[in-house]
Coordinates of C-alpha atoms and ligand atoms in Angstrom, one line a residue:
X4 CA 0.0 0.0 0.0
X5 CA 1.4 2.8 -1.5
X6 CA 1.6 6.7 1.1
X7 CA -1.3 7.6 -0.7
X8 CA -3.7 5.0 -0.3
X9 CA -2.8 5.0 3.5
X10 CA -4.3 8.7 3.3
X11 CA -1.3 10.2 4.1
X12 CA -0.8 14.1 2.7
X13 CA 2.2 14.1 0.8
X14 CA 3.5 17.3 -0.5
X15 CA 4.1 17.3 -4.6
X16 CA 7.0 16.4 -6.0
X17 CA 7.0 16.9 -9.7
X18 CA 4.8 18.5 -11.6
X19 CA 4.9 19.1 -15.6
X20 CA 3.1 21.8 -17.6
X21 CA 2.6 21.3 -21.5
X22 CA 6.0 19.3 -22.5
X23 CA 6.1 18.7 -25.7
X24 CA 8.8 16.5 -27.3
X25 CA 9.2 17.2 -30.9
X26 CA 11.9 15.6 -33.3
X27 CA 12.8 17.2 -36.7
X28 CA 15.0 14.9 -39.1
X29 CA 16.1 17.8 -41.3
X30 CA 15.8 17.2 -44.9
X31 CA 18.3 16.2 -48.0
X32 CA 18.2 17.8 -51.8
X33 CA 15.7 14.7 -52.8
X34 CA 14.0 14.3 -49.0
X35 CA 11.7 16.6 -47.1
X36 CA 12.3 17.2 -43.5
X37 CA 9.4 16.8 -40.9
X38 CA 9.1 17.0 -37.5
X39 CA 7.9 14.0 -34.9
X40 CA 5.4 15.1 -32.5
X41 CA 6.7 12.6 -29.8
X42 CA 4.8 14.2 -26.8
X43 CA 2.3 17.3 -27.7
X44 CA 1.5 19.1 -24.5
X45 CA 1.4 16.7 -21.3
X46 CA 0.7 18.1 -18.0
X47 CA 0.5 16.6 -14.8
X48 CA 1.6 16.2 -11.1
X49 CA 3.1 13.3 -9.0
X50 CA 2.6 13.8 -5.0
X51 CA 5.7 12.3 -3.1
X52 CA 5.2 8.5 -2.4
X53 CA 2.8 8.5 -5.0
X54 CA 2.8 5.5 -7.9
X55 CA 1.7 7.3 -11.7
X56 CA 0.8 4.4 -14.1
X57 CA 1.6 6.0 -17.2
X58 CA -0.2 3.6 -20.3
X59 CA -0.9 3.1 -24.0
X60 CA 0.4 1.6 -26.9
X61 CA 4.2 1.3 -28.3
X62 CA 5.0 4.1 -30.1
X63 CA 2.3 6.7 -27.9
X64 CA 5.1 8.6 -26.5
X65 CA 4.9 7.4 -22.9
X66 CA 8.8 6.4 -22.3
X67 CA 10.1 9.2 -24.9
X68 CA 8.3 11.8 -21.6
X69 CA 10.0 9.4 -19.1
X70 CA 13.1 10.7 -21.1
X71 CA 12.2 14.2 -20.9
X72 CA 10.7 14.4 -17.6
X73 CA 13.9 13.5 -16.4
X74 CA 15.7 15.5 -19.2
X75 CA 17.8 13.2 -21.0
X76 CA 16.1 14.8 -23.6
X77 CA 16.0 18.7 -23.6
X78 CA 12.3 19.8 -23.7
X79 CA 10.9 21.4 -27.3
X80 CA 8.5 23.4 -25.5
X81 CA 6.7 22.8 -21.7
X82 CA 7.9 23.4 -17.9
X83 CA 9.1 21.2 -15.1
X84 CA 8.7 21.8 -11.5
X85 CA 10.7 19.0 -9.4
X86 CA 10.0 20.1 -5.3
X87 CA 8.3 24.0 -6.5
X88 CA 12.0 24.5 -8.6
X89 CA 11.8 25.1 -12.2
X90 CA 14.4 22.7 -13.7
X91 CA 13.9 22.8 -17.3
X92 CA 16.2 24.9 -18.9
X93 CA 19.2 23.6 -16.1
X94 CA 22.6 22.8 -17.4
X95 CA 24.0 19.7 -17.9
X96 CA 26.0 20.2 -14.7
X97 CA 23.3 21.6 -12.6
X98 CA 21.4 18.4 -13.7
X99 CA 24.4 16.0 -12.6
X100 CA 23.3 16.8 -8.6
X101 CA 19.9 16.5 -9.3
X102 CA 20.2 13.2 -11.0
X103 CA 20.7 11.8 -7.4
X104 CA 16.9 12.3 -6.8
X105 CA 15.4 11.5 -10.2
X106 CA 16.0 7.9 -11.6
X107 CA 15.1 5.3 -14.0
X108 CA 15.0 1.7 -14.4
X109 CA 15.0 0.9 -18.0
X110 CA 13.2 -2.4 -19.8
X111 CA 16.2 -4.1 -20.5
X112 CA 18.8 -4.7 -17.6
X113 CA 21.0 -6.3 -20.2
X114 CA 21.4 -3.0 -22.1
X115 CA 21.8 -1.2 -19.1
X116 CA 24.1 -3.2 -17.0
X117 CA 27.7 -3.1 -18.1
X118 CA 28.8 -6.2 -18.9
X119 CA 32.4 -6.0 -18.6
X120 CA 32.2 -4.9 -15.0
X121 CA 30.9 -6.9 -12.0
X122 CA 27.9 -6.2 -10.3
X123 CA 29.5 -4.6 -7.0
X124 CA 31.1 -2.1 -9.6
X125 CA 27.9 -1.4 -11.1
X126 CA 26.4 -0.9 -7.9
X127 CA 28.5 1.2 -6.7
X128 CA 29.4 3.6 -9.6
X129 CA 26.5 6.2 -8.4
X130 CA 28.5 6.9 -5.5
X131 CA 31.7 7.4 -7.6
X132 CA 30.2 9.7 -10.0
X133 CA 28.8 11.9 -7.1
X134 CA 32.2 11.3 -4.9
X135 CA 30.1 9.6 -2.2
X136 CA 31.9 7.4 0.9
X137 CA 35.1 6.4 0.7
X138 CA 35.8 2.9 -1.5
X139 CA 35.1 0.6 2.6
X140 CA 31.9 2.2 3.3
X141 CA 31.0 1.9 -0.4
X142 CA 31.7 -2.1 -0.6
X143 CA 29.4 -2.2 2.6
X144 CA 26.9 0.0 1.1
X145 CA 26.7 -2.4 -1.9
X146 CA 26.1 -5.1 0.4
X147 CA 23.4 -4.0 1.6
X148 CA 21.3 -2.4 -1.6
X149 CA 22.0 -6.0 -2.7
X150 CA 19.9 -7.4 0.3
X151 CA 17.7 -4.9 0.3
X152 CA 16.9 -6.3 -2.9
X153 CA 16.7 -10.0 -2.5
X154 CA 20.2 -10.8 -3.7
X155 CA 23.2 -12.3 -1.9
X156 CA 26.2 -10.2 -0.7
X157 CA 28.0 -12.5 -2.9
X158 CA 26.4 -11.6 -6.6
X159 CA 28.9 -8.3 -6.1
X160 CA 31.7 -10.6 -7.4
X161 CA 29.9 -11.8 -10.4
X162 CA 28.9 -10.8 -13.8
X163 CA 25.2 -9.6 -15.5
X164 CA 25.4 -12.6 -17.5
X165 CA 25.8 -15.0 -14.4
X166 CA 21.7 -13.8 -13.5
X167 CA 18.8 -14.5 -15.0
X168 CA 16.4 -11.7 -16.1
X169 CA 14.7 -10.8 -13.0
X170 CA 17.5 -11.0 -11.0
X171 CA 19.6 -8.6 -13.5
X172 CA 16.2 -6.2 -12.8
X173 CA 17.1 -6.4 -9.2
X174 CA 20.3 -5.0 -9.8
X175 CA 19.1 -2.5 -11.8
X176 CA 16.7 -1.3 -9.2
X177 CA 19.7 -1.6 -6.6
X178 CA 21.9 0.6 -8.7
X179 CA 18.6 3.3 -9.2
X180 CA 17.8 3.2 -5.5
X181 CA 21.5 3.5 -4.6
X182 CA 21.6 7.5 -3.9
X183 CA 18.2 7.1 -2.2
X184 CA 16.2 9.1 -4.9
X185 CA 12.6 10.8 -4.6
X186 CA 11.7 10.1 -8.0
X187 CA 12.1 6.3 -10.1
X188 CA 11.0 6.5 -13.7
X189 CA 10.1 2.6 -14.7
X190 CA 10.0 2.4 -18.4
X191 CA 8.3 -0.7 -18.9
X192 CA 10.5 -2.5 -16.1
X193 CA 8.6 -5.3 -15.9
X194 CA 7.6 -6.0 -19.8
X195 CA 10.0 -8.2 -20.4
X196 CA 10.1 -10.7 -17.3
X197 CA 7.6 -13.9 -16.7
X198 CA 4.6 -13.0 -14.4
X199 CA 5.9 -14.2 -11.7
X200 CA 8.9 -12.7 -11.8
X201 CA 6.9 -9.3 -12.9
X202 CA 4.8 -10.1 -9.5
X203 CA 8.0 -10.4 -7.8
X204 CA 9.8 -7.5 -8.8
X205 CA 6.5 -5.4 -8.6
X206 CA 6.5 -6.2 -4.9
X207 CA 10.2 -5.3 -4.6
X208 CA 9.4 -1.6 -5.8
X209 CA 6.5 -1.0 -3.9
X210 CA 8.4 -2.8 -0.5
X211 CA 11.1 0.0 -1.4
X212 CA 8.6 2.4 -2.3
X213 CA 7.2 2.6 1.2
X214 CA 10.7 2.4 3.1
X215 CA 12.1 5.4 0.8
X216 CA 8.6 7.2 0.4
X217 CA 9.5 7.1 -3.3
X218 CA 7.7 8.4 -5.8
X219 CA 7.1 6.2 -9.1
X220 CA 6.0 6.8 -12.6
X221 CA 5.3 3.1 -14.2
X222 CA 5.4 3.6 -17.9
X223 CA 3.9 0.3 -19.2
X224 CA 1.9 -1.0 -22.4
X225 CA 0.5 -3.6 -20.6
X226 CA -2.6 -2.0 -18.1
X227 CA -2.6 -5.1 -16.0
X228 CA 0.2 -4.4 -14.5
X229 CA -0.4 -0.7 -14.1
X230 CA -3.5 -1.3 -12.1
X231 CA -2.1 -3.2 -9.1
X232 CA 0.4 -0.8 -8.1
X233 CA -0.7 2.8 -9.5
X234 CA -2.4 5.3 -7.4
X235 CA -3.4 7.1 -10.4
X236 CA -3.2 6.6 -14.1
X237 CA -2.9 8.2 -17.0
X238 CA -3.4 7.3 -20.3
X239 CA -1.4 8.4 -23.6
X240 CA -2.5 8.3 -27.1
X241 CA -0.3 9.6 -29.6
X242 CA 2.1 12.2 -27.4
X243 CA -1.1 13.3 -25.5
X244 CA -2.8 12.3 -22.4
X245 CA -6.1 11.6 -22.9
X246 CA -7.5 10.3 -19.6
X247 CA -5.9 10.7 -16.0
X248 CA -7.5 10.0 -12.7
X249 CA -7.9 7.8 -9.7
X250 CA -6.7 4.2 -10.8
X251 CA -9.8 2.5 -9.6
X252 CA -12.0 5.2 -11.3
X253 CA -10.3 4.7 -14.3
X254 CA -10.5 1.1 -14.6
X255 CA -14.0 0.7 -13.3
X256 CA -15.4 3.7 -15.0
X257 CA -13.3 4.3 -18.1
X258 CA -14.5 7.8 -19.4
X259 CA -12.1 7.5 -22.8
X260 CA -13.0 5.1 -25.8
X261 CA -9.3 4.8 -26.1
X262 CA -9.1 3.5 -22.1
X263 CA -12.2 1.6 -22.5
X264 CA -10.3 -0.7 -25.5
X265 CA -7.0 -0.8 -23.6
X266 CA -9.1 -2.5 -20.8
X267 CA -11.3 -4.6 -23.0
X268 CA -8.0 -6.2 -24.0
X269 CA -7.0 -7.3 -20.7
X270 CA -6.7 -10.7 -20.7
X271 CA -9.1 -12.9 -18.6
X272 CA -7.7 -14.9 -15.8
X273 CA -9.7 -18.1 -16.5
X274 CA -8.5 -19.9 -19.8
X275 CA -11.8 -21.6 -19.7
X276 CA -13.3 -18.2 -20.6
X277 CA -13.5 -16.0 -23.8
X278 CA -13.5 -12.3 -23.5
X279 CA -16.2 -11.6 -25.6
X280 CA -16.0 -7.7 -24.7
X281 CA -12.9 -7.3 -26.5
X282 CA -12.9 -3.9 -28.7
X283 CA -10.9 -4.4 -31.7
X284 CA -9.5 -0.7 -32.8
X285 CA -9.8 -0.3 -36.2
X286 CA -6.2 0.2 -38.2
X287 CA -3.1 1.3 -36.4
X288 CA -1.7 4.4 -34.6
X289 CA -1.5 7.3 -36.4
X290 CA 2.1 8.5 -37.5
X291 CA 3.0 11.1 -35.1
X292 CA 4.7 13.2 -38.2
X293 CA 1.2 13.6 -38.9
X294 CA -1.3 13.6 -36.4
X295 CA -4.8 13.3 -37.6
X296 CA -6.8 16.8 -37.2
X297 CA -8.7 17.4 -34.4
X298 CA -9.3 14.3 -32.0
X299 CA -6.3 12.3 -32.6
X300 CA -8.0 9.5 -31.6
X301 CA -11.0 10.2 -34.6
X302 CA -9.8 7.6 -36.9
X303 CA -9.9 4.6 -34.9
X304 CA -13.0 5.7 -32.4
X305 CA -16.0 3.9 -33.1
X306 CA -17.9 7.3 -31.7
X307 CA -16.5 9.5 -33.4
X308 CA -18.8 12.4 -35.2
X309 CA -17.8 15.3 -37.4
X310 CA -16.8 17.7 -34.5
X311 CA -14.6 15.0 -33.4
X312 CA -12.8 15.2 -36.4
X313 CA -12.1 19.2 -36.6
X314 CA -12.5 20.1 -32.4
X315 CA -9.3 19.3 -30.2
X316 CA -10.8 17.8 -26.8
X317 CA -9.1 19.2 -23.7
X318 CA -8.2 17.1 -20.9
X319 CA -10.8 18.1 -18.5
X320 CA -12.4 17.0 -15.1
X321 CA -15.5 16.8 -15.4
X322 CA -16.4 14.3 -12.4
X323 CA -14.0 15.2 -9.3
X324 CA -10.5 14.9 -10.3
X325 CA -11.1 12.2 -13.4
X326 CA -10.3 14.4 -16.7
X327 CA -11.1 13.2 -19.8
X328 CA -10.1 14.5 -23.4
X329 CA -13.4 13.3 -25.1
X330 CA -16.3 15.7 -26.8
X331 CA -18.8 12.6 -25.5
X332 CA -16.9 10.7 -22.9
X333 CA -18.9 7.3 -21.8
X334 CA -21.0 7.1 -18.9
X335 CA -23.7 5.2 -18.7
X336 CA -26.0 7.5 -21.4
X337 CA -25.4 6.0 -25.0
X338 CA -23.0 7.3 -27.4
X339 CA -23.6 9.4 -30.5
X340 CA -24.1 7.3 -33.1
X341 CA -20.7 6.7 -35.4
X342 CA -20.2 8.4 -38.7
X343 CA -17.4 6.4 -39.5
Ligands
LIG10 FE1 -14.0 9.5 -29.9 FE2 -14.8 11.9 -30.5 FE3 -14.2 11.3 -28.0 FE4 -12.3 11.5 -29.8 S1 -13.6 13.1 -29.0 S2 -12.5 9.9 -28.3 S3 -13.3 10.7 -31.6 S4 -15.9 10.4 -29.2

C-alpha cells in the first residue's frame, strides 16, 4: 500500500506543464524534412510517495516523456517543477546533482548493466560519480542495496550474465535506488520478465517504495500491471494524455473510448473463458509526423462524429478529479451514433 492509499498528505513532487517532445529529421536535396510530435502538451503532477501508471500503446510517446521528464532529452516546449524549482532549462552540470533524486530503471537490464564490469562495480558507480563514501563504506553500502533487494552479498563478485532476467532487474533497481532518490522512472520494467517474476519485482518496488517514500511513474503498455500498483493513471494516445485520474475510477469507469479498448484487451484470468467484450481498434496508430486533425484518436474511435474530427478535446475534469479528453466521454447514457 502505497503513502497515498494510506491517506497520508504528501507534499508534490514533480509537476509538468505542457511538455512537448518534438523531433525534426532535417531534410536532404531529394528528401523533405518533418518534425515528430513525440509528446504534444502533457501536464500533470506526482505527489511524493505517490505511484503514476503511465499507459498506452508502443510508439504513444509514454517512455520518450520518461526521457524528458527527467531530461535526457531537452524539452521542445513545456515546464518542469521538481519540489516548487523550475528545472527545465538547467545545465548539464546543474542536472548532474539532481540526478541523485530523479531515476530510472530501464526495460532491458541487459542493455543497461555493463557487462564487462561486475555487479559490486555497477552498484557502486553512483556513489563514484557523485564522490560519495570512501571505497570501505562503499563495498558495505553495496552489500546492503544487494539485500535490500533479495540478492546475496555474494552476486557483487559476479557478472550480469551469471543472472537471470529478473535477477539482473534487481540489480538494476539496486543501482537506481542507490543514492536514495525521490523520484524512479520505470520504463516498462517489468515487460520483459515472466509473471511471476513481474509479481515479484513489482512487490520489490512497492516494498522500497514505502521504506524510501519514493515516488514512481510506471510507464507500461500492458494496463494489467499498471492497475495493481498505481495510485493514479494516465493514459497516452499519440504524445497526449487523454485520460488521468484515480486508478480505480479509471479502470472501473473508463470515461475515454481509447481507455475503454486498452481495458477490453485485458486478458481474462480463467482460460476456460472468452472475453467476448474485447474492442478491436480499427487500423493502427496514427504517424506522429502527422497527427490526424482534431481528435487524434478520430480515426480509430467507433464514436466519433464530425466535431470529433475538426475540435481538439481538452483534458478536463469533469467528475472530481477524473479528466477526460473526449467531446462525449462514456458514462452510462449512450454514445452518439458513429459516422465512421
Ligand atoms: Fe472518440 Fe470523439 Fe471522444 Fe475523440 S472526441 S475519443 S473521436 S468520441
Amino acid at each position: 500500500m502505497s503513502s497515498l492509499e494510506r491517506g497520508e498528505l504528501m507534499p508534490e513532487l514533480l509537476r509538468i506543464e505542457n511538455i512537448k517532445q518534438h523531433f525534426y529529421s532535417g531534410g536532404g536535396i531529394f528528401r523533405k524534412g518533418y518534425t515528430i510530435h513525440a509528446v504534444d502538451g502533457v501536464s500533470f503532477s506526482v505527489k511524493q510517495g505517490e505511484t503514476l501508471g503511465l499507459v498506452g500503446e508502443s510508439g504513444c510517446g509514454k517512455s520518450t516523456l520518461g526521457r524528458s521528464i527527467l531530461k535526457l532529452f531537452e524539452p521542445t516546449a513545456g515546464k518542469i517543477f521538481f519540489e516548487g524549482r523550475d528545472i527545465t532549462h538547467l545545465s548539464v552540470k546543474e542536472m548532474r546533482s539532481l540526478r541523485q533524486e530523479m531515476q530510472i530503471i530501464f526495460q532491458d537490464p541487459t542493455e543497461s548493466l555493463n557487462s564487462r564490469h561486475t555487479v559490486g562495480m555497477i552498484i557502486e558507480e553512483p556513489f563514484i560519480i557523485h564522490g560519495i563514501g570512501k571505497p570501505v563504506e562503499r563495498k558495505l553500502w553495496v552489500k546492503e542495496l544487494l539485500i535490500k533487494v533479495g540478492l546475496p552479498e555474494s552476486a557483487a563478485e559476479r557478472y550480469p550474465h551469471e543472472f537471470s532476467g529478473g535477477q539482473r532487474q534487481r540489480i538494476g533497481i539496486a543501482r537506481a535506488v542507490a543514492l536514495k532518490p525521490k523520484l524512479i522512472i520505470c520504463d516498462e520494467s517489468v515487460s520483459a520478465l515472466d509473471v511471476s517474476v513481474q509479481a515479484q519485482i513489482l512487490n520489490l518496488l512497492l516494498e522500497l517504495q514505502q521504506e524510501m517514500k519514493l515516488a514512481l511513474i510506471f510507464i507500461a503498455h500492458d494496463l494489467s500491471v499498471v492497475k495493481h500498483i498505481s495510485d493514479r493513471v494516465a493514459v497516452m494516445y499519440l504524445g497526449k494524455i487523454v485520460e488521468l485520474g484515480n486508478a480505480l475510477e479509471v479502470y472501473n469507469s473508463p470515461r475515454h473510448p481509447y481507455t475503454q479498448a486498452l481495458l477490453s484487451a485485458i486478458p481474462i484470468a480463467d482460460p476456460r473463458k472468452r472475453n467476448t467484450n474485447r474492442i478491436m481498434l480499427k487500423g493502427e496508430l496514427p504517424s506522429p509526423i502527422n497527427p490526424p486533425k482534431g481528435c487524434h484518436f478520430h480515426t480509430r474511435c467507433p464514436y466519433a462524429t464530425d466535431k470529433c474530427k475538426e475540435d481538439k478535446p481538452l483534458l478536463v475534469a469533469k467528475v472530481g478529479d477524473h479528466a477526460d479528453a473526449c467531446h462525449y466521454p462514456l458514462t452510462n447514457q449512450s454514445k452518439p451514433n458513429s459516422v465512421n
